[in-house]
């Protein structure tokens, strides 16, 4: 070993392999050498040793660099994290310090505010005390003026009453010639005169001085109804009556008065002021200013209700004069007039701030643009009732203006509006949440969407729907589920309504009036839900007309369950027989019964007469009724007041003879289209019917001028007479009755074809 080491030191280029230090003779065999060479490498492989060392060095250097870089990176990241944590803690400390400073400042500020509030309260209390003393002095001063004005007003009315009493006392004759009516106590003869109309009062004023003084009593002229006298009342007559009783008038009805002109409208309007007083009243630390205007020479200054419907002379000019003068109006009816945009503009002004009810039905001369005045003015803001029936020119924009202005509406009538859509109803109910009554008769385009919107928003007590082919059971169910206070439901001529909705309808507890006429899909099962429901005992009015599937079973249930029923309509229910009508004699509260077009015979009619409470019977087009049936019915039902047997072709004079003999309180008789009636029938009526007020003999071709003579001599209370298609009654004779009645119709034409065929 030492020798080999020395040789290596001497020879720098000496190559070292694994067997350098082993003698050749001692080296292992070739097999062992091969294995050793395989492990340690062959001698020729030593040529690449420097290259491998270079690669090893590069790898080691790379790994070392990587390790250093990784360590440096980790150090930098830890340093950044430490700096971030330090920054976060600094921010938290700063925030805590800031909040603490704010809290301390807020505590000091709160204490300061409480101190200032207390100072303000003390100052306000002192100022209020001073203000009250000042207001008290003003109130006492103003109230002194008001009392003086009230005394003058009281003296004025006392003078009026004194003048009337003096005229009454001076006009009553003394001695045996005094009439019996003037001898009655004031309360009794005043009650008698209150039941008279305008024409009768004017006639009574011409009898004597005593009666004239009675007719001038103020309580007789608070509500003046000129509509029954529309055929003869003139403008001068209306003006004179209003001028005499202007200070007492509260309500004026001029419906259908064609001859009323500007003179009467000027008399209605209050436009003359004598003096005004102003009072200041202090209430709840608020100063309220009250202006009292006293008009001793003015017009109808106390007018609250005015009906000008169907007056052709009403226009914008007249309405402006009336509304600007009558600022205390609560109810205004302008239906079927020619008003336009100027009237709507006045309605929106401060002149109509007190208005509660407005009727614009069939006023077609204003538009949506005119209704925008309502949104900008102060008038009509307190409306409770609004009628827009027939105003088909109103669109969604118009209803939007109405909803924005009249959001306190409780009742709205939208009848006969074929242009009314679901969107219009949705706009209305979205704003008018206080609605309790909605009328939608003949509104054909409304679907379930509109009625469900109504059910979701408002709680109705009354809804009227008629002639709607779109509404289904789902709408009725939704209304009944949401409107638990519903007391009146009108579903006339809705053909898609079936028994399915009556189960929900029967659960209503306050239903008093139900009209399902024309719902021909309703059967006995639907009515079973009604009669077994909680409201059956309080149902008062029921209309089942044209419900063709109703049978006697329903009548039996109605008579047993509906103990409070007063009005029942069964027109043209073809499946009803005498057996069903016999059950109605148990309805002890039934007052009015309509069985027009039913197949009732004398047996069923006589059974109806056993009902002691029945007062009105309509049996038109009941062709199987004869004189015997009418006689048996009248013998049992002697308190009958109305009988309608139009187009009952088997009836003759004997039926009217029995009616006039047994039913002495009969007031309305309709025998139109009865071809066997003669003058004898009218003679029987006039001899016994002292209370007869309405008579219809249209189509009775056998009547002659003697009928007019009988009516003219005996029927002093007659108010309506129809003599259409009476060929043998001359025009000259018929005109004798025109001035005695309020409603008069006559013609000599031939009757309708079906009347002629029946005769």
XYZ file of C-alpha atoms in Angstrom:
759
model
C 0.000 0.000 0.000
C 2.774 2.421 0.874
C 4.590 1.611 -2.378
C 1.470 2.302 -4.406
C 0.879 5.586 -2.593
C 4.465 6.707 -3.295
C 4.150 5.824 -6.982
C 0.946 7.833 -7.168
C 2.655 10.815 -5.608
C 5.527 10.594 -8.081
C 3.385 10.072 -11.136
C 0.632 12.716 -11.282
C -0.992 11.134 -14.289
C -1.332 7.753 -12.642
C -4.738 6.359 -13.184
C -6.474 4.953 -10.157
C -8.976 2.138 -10.491
C -10.430 -0.267 -8.002
C -7.737 -2.866 -8.380
C -4.734 -0.478 -8.469
C -3.579 -1.436 -4.989
C -3.990 -5.146 -5.627
C -1.284 -7.229 -7.210
C -2.097 -8.938 -10.426
C -1.544 -12.346 -9.035
C -3.917 -11.674 -6.215
C -6.750 -10.252 -8.344
C -9.890 -12.418 -8.469
C -11.015 -14.447 -11.416
C -12.566 -12.977 -14.485
C -16.044 -13.751 -13.215
C -15.463 -11.946 -10.002
C -13.729 -9.182 -11.875
C -16.678 -8.828 -14.187
C -19.015 -8.460 -11.248
C -16.695 -5.953 -9.572
C -16.358 -4.054 -12.847
C -20.086 -4.098 -13.165
C -20.380 -2.547 -9.733
C -17.453 -0.139 -9.779
C -17.223 0.407 -13.484
C -14.805 -0.597 -16.159
C -11.494 1.104 -16.565
C -12.604 2.721 -19.856
C -15.516 4.322 -18.026
C -13.174 6.480 -16.019
C -12.865 8.733 -19.027
C -16.334 10.222 -18.260
C -15.635 10.811 -14.599
C -14.978 14.540 -14.995
C -18.219 15.003 -16.848
C -20.175 13.246 -14.165
C -18.495 15.290 -11.511
C -19.514 18.413 -13.367
C -23.056 17.258 -13.543
C -23.041 16.339 -9.868
C -21.650 19.705 -8.992
C -24.287 21.473 -11.113
C -27.052 19.468 -9.485
C -25.725 20.137 -6.034
C -25.358 23.851 -6.823
C -28.896 23.976 -8.204
C -30.349 22.252 -5.179
C -28.465 24.509 -2.869
C -29.653 27.605 -4.753
C -33.220 26.348 -4.690
C -33.014 25.683 -0.977
C -31.630 29.180 -0.359
C -34.314 30.817 -2.524
C -37.067 28.837 -0.799
C -35.745 29.864 2.572
C -35.499 33.487 1.476
C -39.034 33.411 0.097
C -40.375 31.926 3.301
C -38.605 34.613 5.270
C -40.083 37.410 3.127
C -43.633 35.939 3.392
C -43.386 35.662 7.165
C -42.140 39.221 7.303
C -45.113 40.447 5.222
C -47.612 38.493 7.321
C -46.149 39.975 10.440
C -46.416 43.461 8.958
C -50.044 42.794 7.892
C -51.000 41.528 11.346
C -49.369 44.565 12.861
C -51.279 46.863 10.483
C -54.586 45.108 11.245
C -54.042 45.428 14.950
C -53.196 49.099 14.494
C -56.461 49.646 12.569
C -58.442 47.846 15.245
C -56.827 49.937 17.885
C -57.533 53.106 15.946
C -61.184 52.094 15.398
C -61.610 51.281 19.063
C -60.133 54.613 19.976
C -62.406 56.444 17.507
C -65.545 54.650 18.705
C -64.684 55.358 22.270
C -64.284 59.040 21.475
C -67.623 59.037 19.558
C -69.384 57.279 22.431
C -68.117 59.806 24.925
C -69.131 62.662 22.613
C -72.590 61.121 22.052
C -73.159 60.752 25.782
C -72.298 64.383 26.291
C -74.480 65.420 23.292
C -77.456 63.390 24.567
C -77.253 65.034 27.923
C -77.097 68.426 26.215
C -80.116 67.623 23.984
C -82.210 66.509 26.939
C -81.300 69.690 28.710
C -82.282 71.777 25.668
C -85.538 69.876 25.205
C -86.495 70.529 28.753
C -85.745 74.197 28.221
C -87.851 74.198 25.039
C -90.749 72.504 26.796
C -90.658 75.046 29.529
C -90.528 77.848 26.987
C -93.351 76.266 24.921
C -95.494 75.896 28.018
C -95.031 79.525 28.857
C -95.728 80.640 25.263
C -98.796 78.376 25.063
C -100.150 79.910 28.243
C -99.688 83.365 26.801
C -101.222 82.310 23.482
C -104.264 80.784 25.173
C -104.943 83.956 27.039
C -104.698 85.946 23.789
C -106.985 83.464 21.954
C -109.501 83.520 24.779
C -109.823 87.259 24.431
C -110.263 86.890 20.642
C -112.808 84.094 21.063
C -114.887 86.080 23.500
C -114.837 89.084 21.183
C -115.725 87.041 18.079
C -118.308 84.985 19.921
C -120.053 88.161 20.984
C -120.491 89.041 17.302
C -121.702 85.512 16.499
C -124.294 85.662 19.263
C -125.534 88.982 17.996
C -125.859 87.548 14.482
C -127.633 84.466 15.830
C -130.073 86.661 17.716
C -130.841 88.604 14.564
C -131.346 85.339 12.644
C -133.595 83.950 15.357
C -135.658 87.112 15.361
C -135.954 86.862 11.598
C -137.355 83.318 11.719
C -139.607 84.204 14.638
C -140.999 87.034 12.575
C -141.726 84.625 9.715
C -143.499 82.202 12.035
C -145.400 85.069 13.640
C -146.566 86.313 10.270
C -147.766 82.847 9.302
C -149.605 82.383 12.580
C -151.221 85.762 12.223
C -152.324 84.970 8.705
C -153.585 81.592 9.878
C -155.539 83.036 12.824
C -156.934 85.828 10.767
C -157.948 83.504 7.944
C -159.832 80.927 10.056
C -163.485 81.872 10.025
C -165.362 81.885 13.293
C -168.645 80.214 14.033
C -170.401 77.173 12.638
C -168.962 77.650 9.169
C -165.492 76.510 10.177
C -164.427 73.222 8.503
C -163.685 70.139 10.554
C -160.069 69.851 9.416
C -159.153 73.212 10.919
C -160.576 72.089 14.244
C -158.101 69.216 14.508
C -154.951 69.592 16.601
C -151.975 71.042 14.758
C -150.078 67.766 14.902
C -152.881 65.844 13.171
C -153.673 68.195 10.317
C -149.953 68.714 9.729
C -149.558 64.939 9.401
C -152.360 64.903 6.835
C -150.886 67.682 4.739
C -147.398 66.092 4.799
C -148.696 63.194 2.688
C -149.786 65.540 -0.125
C -147.792 66.421 -3.205
C -147.013 69.834 -4.651
C -150.156 69.946 -6.790
C -152.407 68.968 -3.888
C -150.822 71.542 -1.596
C -151.335 74.258 -4.184
C -154.980 73.246 -4.554
C -155.473 73.190 -0.784
C -154.065 76.710 -0.556
C -156.954 77.880 -2.768
C -159.708 76.404 -0.610
C -159.803 78.989 2.174
C -157.607 81.226 4.292
C -157.328 78.588 6.987
C -156.001 75.930 4.633
C -153.737 78.452 2.969
C -152.138 79.207 6.320
C -151.645 75.473 6.913
C -149.954 74.967 3.527
C -147.441 77.718 4.371
C -146.043 75.881 7.380
C -142.309 75.515 6.903
C -142.076 71.760 7.604
C -144.246 71.029 4.532
C -141.685 72.575 2.189
C -138.366 71.196 3.425
C -138.394 68.486 0.723
C -140.022 69.581 -2.528
C -140.608 66.930 -5.181
C -141.586 68.408 -8.550
C -140.987 65.196 -10.539
C -144.599 63.867 -10.286
C -145.768 67.222 -11.665
C -143.225 67.342 -14.512
C -145.928 67.250 -17.186
C -147.487 70.582 -16.178
C -145.154 72.419 -13.793
C -143.738 75.598 -15.334
C -140.641 77.639 -14.732
C -142.620 80.474 -13.165
C -144.419 78.086 -10.815
C -141.168 76.533 -9.586
C -139.611 79.962 -9.129
C -142.587 81.216 -7.113
C -142.629 78.180 -4.800
C -138.889 78.379 -4.170
C -139.086 82.113 -3.569
C -141.815 81.721 -0.942
C -140.186 78.832 0.930
C -136.493 79.303 0.108
C -135.247 79.446 3.691
C -136.803 76.058 4.573
C -135.892 74.050 1.467
C -133.411 71.223 2.066
C -134.165 68.970 -0.907
C -135.404 69.776 -4.433
C -136.324 67.156 -7.038
C -136.733 68.430 -10.616
C -136.355 65.069 -12.338
C -137.864 65.147 -15.830
C -139.172 68.727 -15.558
C -138.887 69.805 -19.184
C -140.241 73.322 -18.755
C -137.853 74.443 -16.019
C -135.596 77.216 -17.274
C -132.886 79.591 -16.060
C -135.296 81.492 -13.791
C -135.712 78.503 -11.482
C -131.999 77.733 -11.526
C -131.221 81.305 -10.511
C -133.701 80.990 -7.650
C -132.036 77.767 -6.490
C -128.552 79.250 -6.395
C -127.517 81.230 -3.322
C -125.685 84.226 -4.652
C -126.696 87.221 -2.560
C -124.913 87.910 0.743
C -125.839 90.542 3.267
C -122.990 90.317 5.739
C -120.365 87.923 7.017
C -118.905 87.281 10.419
C -115.673 85.586 11.287
C -115.063 83.650 14.486
C -111.816 82.159 15.746
C -112.121 79.064 17.909
C -109.126 77.627 19.770
C -109.166 73.866 19.898
C -106.218 71.634 20.734
C -103.708 74.458 20.338
C -104.980 75.077 16.769
C -106.660 78.224 15.561
C -109.763 77.461 13.483
C -111.383 80.198 11.436
C -115.157 79.993 10.982
C -116.985 82.254 8.579
C -120.732 82.660 9.128
C -122.701 84.121 6.269
C -126.313 85.189 6.837
C -128.465 85.711 3.747
C -131.836 87.129 4.644
C -132.724 88.060 1.076
C -130.910 85.174 -0.625
C -132.200 82.024 -2.226
C -132.143 78.317 -1.178
C -129.163 78.711 1.118
C -129.925 75.540 3.115
C -130.208 73.264 0.063
C -128.463 69.923 0.575
C -130.000 67.614 -2.062
C -130.648 68.537 -5.693
C -131.976 66.249 -8.434
C -131.794 67.648 -11.987
C -131.811 64.333 -13.825
C -133.462 64.185 -17.246
C -133.808 67.992 -17.390
C -133.050 68.967 -21.005
C -132.358 72.607 -20.080
C -129.486 71.805 -17.711
C -126.173 72.944 -19.219
C -122.740 74.097 -18.081
C -123.788 77.706 -17.599
C -126.719 76.853 -15.330
C -124.699 74.327 -13.356
C -121.896 76.824 -12.757
C -124.405 79.283 -11.346
C -126.000 76.636 -9.096
C -122.784 75.069 -7.807
C -121.108 78.382 -7.063
C -124.146 79.427 -5.060
C -125.112 76.160 -3.296
C -121.847 75.256 -1.621
C -123.618 73.183 1.060
C -124.823 70.545 -1.390
C -124.396 66.983 -0.167
C -126.149 65.137 -2.995
C -126.310 66.044 -6.704
C -128.042 64.081 -9.459
C -127.219 65.091 -13.053
C -128.172 61.849 -14.798
C -129.168 62.102 -18.466
C -128.265 65.798 -18.807
C -126.132 67.706 -21.302
C -123.348 68.816 -18.985
C -119.789 68.951 -20.360
C -116.265 69.886 -19.318
C -117.174 73.203 -17.653
C -119.393 71.439 -15.109
C -116.663 68.921 -14.302
C -114.261 71.807 -13.760
C -116.672 73.459 -11.290
C -117.206 70.141 -9.522
C -113.454 69.945 -8.980
C -113.307 73.417 -7.450
C -113.783 74.377 -3.828
C -117.508 74.921 -4.446
C -118.155 71.177 -4.075
C -115.997 70.379 -1.073
C -119.000 69.098 0.931
C -120.415 66.887 -1.835
C -121.042 63.283 -0.745
C -123.130 61.800 -3.582
C -122.775 62.454 -7.325
C -124.764 60.910 -10.166
C -123.403 61.418 -13.706
C -125.189 58.480 -15.315
C -125.495 58.723 -19.114
C -123.701 62.077 -19.281
C -121.667 61.488 -22.426
C -120.381 64.986 -23.233
C -117.277 64.963 -21.018
C -114.061 63.001 -21.561
C -111.061 61.571 -19.726
C -109.239 64.852 -20.157
C -112.002 66.674 -18.286
C -111.773 64.222 -15.389
C -108.175 65.325 -14.839
C -109.579 68.492 -13.245
C -110.637 66.311 -10.310
C -107.025 65.424 -9.519
C -105.915 69.070 -9.360
C -108.882 70.580 -7.503
C -110.233 70.277 -3.967
C -113.811 69.328 -4.833
C -115.342 65.837 -4.739
C -112.653 64.608 -2.354
C -115.248 63.400 0.146
C -117.524 61.549 -2.242
C -119.137 58.430 -0.805
C -121.444 57.541 -3.712
C -120.651 57.837 -7.441
C -122.754 56.748 -10.418
C -121.062 56.610 -13.851
C -123.547 54.289 -15.570
C -123.704 54.634 -19.326
C -120.599 56.863 -19.538
C -118.984 54.658 -22.150
C -116.536 57.404 -23.178
C -114.514 56.927 -19.969
C -111.376 54.806 -20.414
C -108.647 53.574 -18.095
C -107.180 57.088 -17.825
C -110.501 58.477 -16.667
C -110.967 55.789 -14.032
C -107.415 56.454 -12.851
C -108.320 60.106 -12.221
C -111.492 59.061 -10.403
C -109.567 56.608 -8.215
C -106.915 59.173 -7.306
C -109.493 61.793 -6.349
C -112.340 59.802 -4.798
C -110.400 57.328 -2.687
C -113.063 57.562 0.041
C -115.771 56.042 -2.143
C -118.051 53.522 -0.479
C -120.540 52.927 -3.304
C -119.927 53.000 -7.049
C -122.381 52.218 -9.861
C -120.943 51.228 -13.260
C -123.996 49.838 -15.047
C -124.412 49.610 -18.809
C -120.704 50.061 -19.636
C -119.775 47.716 -22.487
C -116.333 49.398 -22.660
C -115.487 48.623 -19.026
C -112.460 46.295 -18.858
C -110.633 44.354 -16.178
C -107.899 46.999 -16.004
C -110.455 49.715 -15.197
C -111.797 47.720 -12.263
C -108.291 46.900 -11.035
C -107.340 50.599 -11.092
C -110.438 51.517 -9.098
C -110.133 48.890 -6.381
C -106.395 49.506 -5.980
C -107.079 53.040 -4.712
C -110.664 52.888 -3.400
C -110.148 50.480 -0.522
C -113.289 51.606 1.360
C -115.774 50.339 -1.235
C -118.648 48.286 0.142
C -121.136 48.372 -2.778
C -120.367 47.781 -6.475
C -122.939 47.592 -9.262
C -121.764 46.121 -12.590
C -125.018 45.467 -14.454
C -124.639 44.912 -18.197
C -120.830 45.158 -18.041
C -120.196 42.443 -20.567
C -116.404 42.428 -20.911
C -115.427 41.800 -17.294
C -113.794 38.439 -16.646
C -112.681 36.477 -13.599
C -109.559 38.646 -13.408
C -111.566 41.731 -12.424
C -113.741 39.973 -9.849
C -110.775 38.222 -8.251
C -109.000 41.576 -7.994
C -112.063 42.931 -6.210
C -112.092 39.961 -3.854
C -108.413 40.375 -2.978
C -108.548 44.068 -2.089
C -111.918 45.114 -0.643
C -114.591 43.676 1.633
C -117.984 44.125 -0.032
C -121.450 44.033 1.484
C -123.323 44.283 -1.820
C -122.400 43.427 -5.413
C -124.632 43.443 -8.490
C -123.654 41.577 -11.680
C -125.963 41.099 -14.646
C -125.646 39.966 -18.242
C -122.076 38.684 -17.940
C -121.315 35.617 -20.070
C -117.678 35.401 -18.926
C -117.841 35.142 -15.139
C -117.457 31.601 -13.787
C -117.785 29.774 -10.481
C -114.225 30.666 -9.475
C -115.089 34.375 -9.259
C -118.152 33.715 -7.133
C -116.115 31.491 -4.816
C -113.407 34.135 -4.444
C -115.978 36.828 -3.624
C -117.756 34.660 -1.060
C -114.506 33.649 0.651
C -113.167 37.193 1.012
C -116.389 39.194 1.479
C -117.702 37.594 4.632
C -120.057 40.536 5.291
C -121.813 40.145 1.935
C -125.545 40.741 2.442
C -126.779 41.188 -1.137
C -125.646 39.260 -4.208
C -127.090 39.845 -7.666
C -125.994 37.299 -10.317
C -128.656 37.754 -12.962
C -128.184 36.295 -16.451
C -124.770 34.720 -15.806
C -125.087 31.455 -17.767
C -121.698 29.989 -16.738
C -122.573 29.960 -13.033
C -123.360 26.433 -11.812
C -124.069 24.578 -8.582
C -120.329 24.345 -7.846
C -120.147 27.869 -6.387
C -123.242 27.569 -4.216
C -121.463 25.472 -1.617
C -119.207 28.439 -0.854
C -122.134 30.833 -1.234
C -124.102 28.885 1.340
C -121.430 29.544 3.979
C -122.193 33.275 4.074
C -123.725 34.273 7.392
C -125.261 37.675 6.551
C -126.846 37.045 3.144
C -130.281 38.707 2.947
C -130.884 39.209 -0.777
C -130.008 36.716 -3.513
C -130.809 37.082 -7.220
C -129.742 34.276 -9.560
C -132.364 34.826 -12.266
C -131.279 33.612 -15.679
C -128.673 31.175 -14.292
C -130.252 28.232 -16.068
C -127.574 25.740 -14.969
C -128.577 26.022 -11.310
C -130.450 22.976 -10.030
C -132.057 21.814 -6.801
C -128.632 20.821 -5.461
C -127.395 24.424 -5.650
C -130.422 25.682 -3.747
C -129.907 22.895 -1.226
C -126.618 24.538 -0.183
C -128.446 27.856 0.268
C -131.342 26.492 2.303
C -129.021 24.462 4.531
C -126.567 27.324 5.071
C -126.379 29.651 8.086
C -128.065 32.551 6.240
C -131.206 30.668 5.201
C -133.123 31.887 8.235
C -132.448 35.571 7.494
C -132.860 35.487 3.702
C -135.493 38.091 2.766
C -135.451 38.336 -1.035
C -134.886 35.481 -3.472
C -135.168 35.656 -7.265
C -135.098 32.343 -9.148
C -136.637 33.552 -12.419
C -135.697 31.581 -15.539
C -133.955 28.870 -13.479
C -135.422 26.157 -15.641
C -134.077 23.205 -13.635
C -135.704 24.178 -10.338
C -138.410 21.737 -9.228
C -140.981 21.449 -6.456
C -138.296 20.055 -4.140
C -136.635 23.459 -3.941
C -139.933 25.161 -3.085
C -140.455 22.677 -0.267
C -137.008 23.424 1.163
C -137.534 27.182 0.808
C -140.825 27.050 2.685
C -139.212 25.056 5.511
C -135.876 26.859 5.925
C -136.365 30.455 4.742
C -138.607 31.625 7.547
C -137.925 35.348 6.982
C -138.503 35.391 3.217
C -140.635 38.365 2.110
C -140.111 38.518 -1.686
C -139.924 35.489 -3.981
C -139.716 35.510 -7.801
C -140.248 32.299 -9.790
C -140.908 33.658 -13.288
C -140.931 31.081 -16.089
C -139.727 28.176 -13.937
C -141.290 25.561 -16.170
C -140.749 22.547 -13.906
C -142.813 23.909 -11.009
C -146.260 22.431 -10.476
C -149.222 22.987 -8.186
C -147.699 20.660 -5.602
C -144.751 22.994 -5.177
C -146.900 26.117 -4.954
C -149.013 24.518 -2.252
C -145.907 24.443 -0.021
C -145.636 28.238 -0.119
C -148.665 28.715 2.118
C -146.320 27.895 5.032
C -144.125 30.960 4.345
C -145.722 33.140 7.001
C -143.597 36.187 6.163
C -144.054 36.122 2.363
C -145.398 39.481 1.117
C -144.639 39.530 -2.619
C -144.753 36.565 -5.019
C -144.038 36.598 -8.764
C -145.047 33.446 -10.648
C -145.335 34.951 -14.130
C -145.114 32.375 -16.906
C -145.392 29.368 -14.568
C -147.666 26.402 -15.266
C -149.907 26.997 -12.285
C -153.546 25.959 -12.253
C -156.530 26.956 -10.161
C -155.629 24.412 -7.490
C -152.192 25.876 -6.892
C -153.530 29.453 -7.004
C -156.158 28.748 -4.366
C -153.456 27.190 -2.159
C -151.426 30.404 -2.397
C -154.416 32.331 -1.096
C -154.105 30.493 2.216
C -150.946 32.490 2.976
C -152.162 35.242 5.353
C -149.225 37.605 4.777
C -149.367 37.757 0.962
C -149.977 41.296 -0.351
C -148.657 41.264 -3.935
C -149.142 38.598 -6.586
C -147.834 38.735 -10.160
C -149.249 35.948 -12.304
C -148.775 37.348 -15.804
C -148.904 34.866 -18.721
C -150.256 32.102 -16.474
C -152.558 30.842 -19.194
C -154.094 28.004 -17.146
C -155.671 30.304 -14.540
C -159.427 30.798 -14.817
C -162.059 32.877 -13.076
C -162.645 30.100 -10.560
C -159.017 30.135 -9.435
C -159.022 33.940 -8.991
C -162.251 33.720 -6.979
C -160.882 31.048 -4.631
C -157.633 32.951 -4.216
C -159.312 36.300 -3.441
C -161.723 34.690 -0.983
C -158.762 33.562 1.139
C -156.378 36.473 0.512
C -158.596 39.470 1.264
C -155.734 41.845 2.153
C -154.269 41.791 -1.347
C -152.862 45.128 -2.591
C -151.444 44.246 -6.045
C -152.631 41.785 -8.672
C -150.964 41.349 -12.056
C -152.749 38.935 -14.414
C -151.598 40.378 -17.732
C -152.115 38.058 -20.729
C -154.113 35.551 -18.696
C -156.427 34.983 -21.632
C -158.972 32.824 -19.767
C -159.959 35.520 -17.297
C -163.132 37.511 -17.722
C -165.238 40.056 -15.841
C -166.132 37.506 -13.168
C -162.537 37.376 -11.978
C -162.477 41.167 -11.451
C -165.866 40.986 -9.785
C -164.510 38.523 -7.208
C -161.386 40.659 -6.754
C -163.351 43.844 -6.067
C -165.765 42.050 -3.734
C -163.235 40.261 -1.514
C -160.108 42.466 -1.766
C -161.317 45.907 -0.740
C -157.777 47.275 -0.199
C -156.570 46.555 -3.730
C -154.386 49.435 -5.019
C -152.795 48.129 -8.237
C -154.539 46.045 -10.907
C -152.925 45.003 -14.188
C -155.107 43.161 -16.676
C -153.294 44.071 -19.902
C -153.760 41.579 -22.704
C -156.935 39.986 -21.243
C -159.227 40.033 -24.302
C -162.394 39.012 -22.415
C -162.459 42.065 -20.138
C -165.281 44.541 -20.738
C -166.522 47.761 -19.195
C -168.210 45.718 -16.500
C -164.821 44.709 -15.052
C -163.778 48.363 -14.665
C -167.185 49.136 -13.185
C -166.694 46.481 -10.501
C -163.289 47.941 -9.669
C -164.509 51.509 -9.382
C -167.452 50.599 -7.194
C -165.423 48.767 -4.544
C -161.786 49.760 -5.155
C -161.686 53.019 -3.244
C -157.898 52.752 -2.837
C -157.119 52.066 -6.494
C -154.002 54.008 -7.558
C -152.705 52.148 -10.635
C -154.621 50.455 -13.447
C -153.346 48.864 -16.645
C -155.971 47.822 -19.212
C -153.725 47.870 -22.290
C -154.836 45.485 -25.016
C -158.386 45.072 -23.650
C -160.068 45.740 -26.944
C -163.640 45.418 -25.617
C -163.368 48.461 -23.358
C -165.199 51.598 -24.461
C -165.583 55.201 -23.342
C -167.718 54.009 -20.427
C -164.498 52.846 -18.764
C -163.248 56.429 -18.696
C -166.530 57.618 -17.182
C -166.320 55.021 -14.389
C -162.746 55.960 -13.563
C -163.467 59.674 -13.682
C -166.386 59.460 -11.291
C -165.163 56.991 -8.667
C -161.363 56.558 -8.527
C -160.301 59.710 -6.724
C -156.858 58.320 -5.764
C -155.919 57.077 -9.225
C -152.368 58.106 -10.142
C -151.487 55.904 -13.149
C -153.571 54.650 -16.062
C -152.381 52.717 -19.132
C -154.831 52.336 -22.026
C -152.561 51.324 -24.872
C -154.057 49.400 -27.811
C -157.637 50.093 -26.658
C -159.322 50.554 -30.009
C -162.792 51.381 -28.679
C -161.664 54.112 -26.233
C -161.615 57.420 -28.067
C -158.823 59.915 -27.717
C -161.229 62.594 -26.579
C -162.516 60.478 -23.711
C -159.052 59.333 -22.655
C -157.813 62.926 -22.415
C -160.330 63.564 -19.642
C -158.160 61.491 -17.309
C -154.827 63.029 -18.231
C -155.015 65.991 -15.876
C -156.082 63.802 -12.938
C -153.221 61.297 -12.969
C -149.449 61.506 -12.898
C -148.784 58.748 -15.481
C -151.126 58.520 -18.470
C -150.803 56.462 -21.646
C -153.314 55.844 -24.421
C -153.361 54.687 -28.032
C -155.919 53.354 -30.518
C -153.429 51.177 -32.372
C -153.770 47.436 -32.787
C -152.080 45.429 -30.087
C -149.017 43.205 -30.471
C -149.367 40.127 -32.610
C -149.392 37.646 -29.727
C -152.251 39.548 -28.029
C -154.304 39.480 -31.230
C -153.685 35.772 -31.721
C -154.684 35.003 -28.131
C -157.877 36.966 -28.457
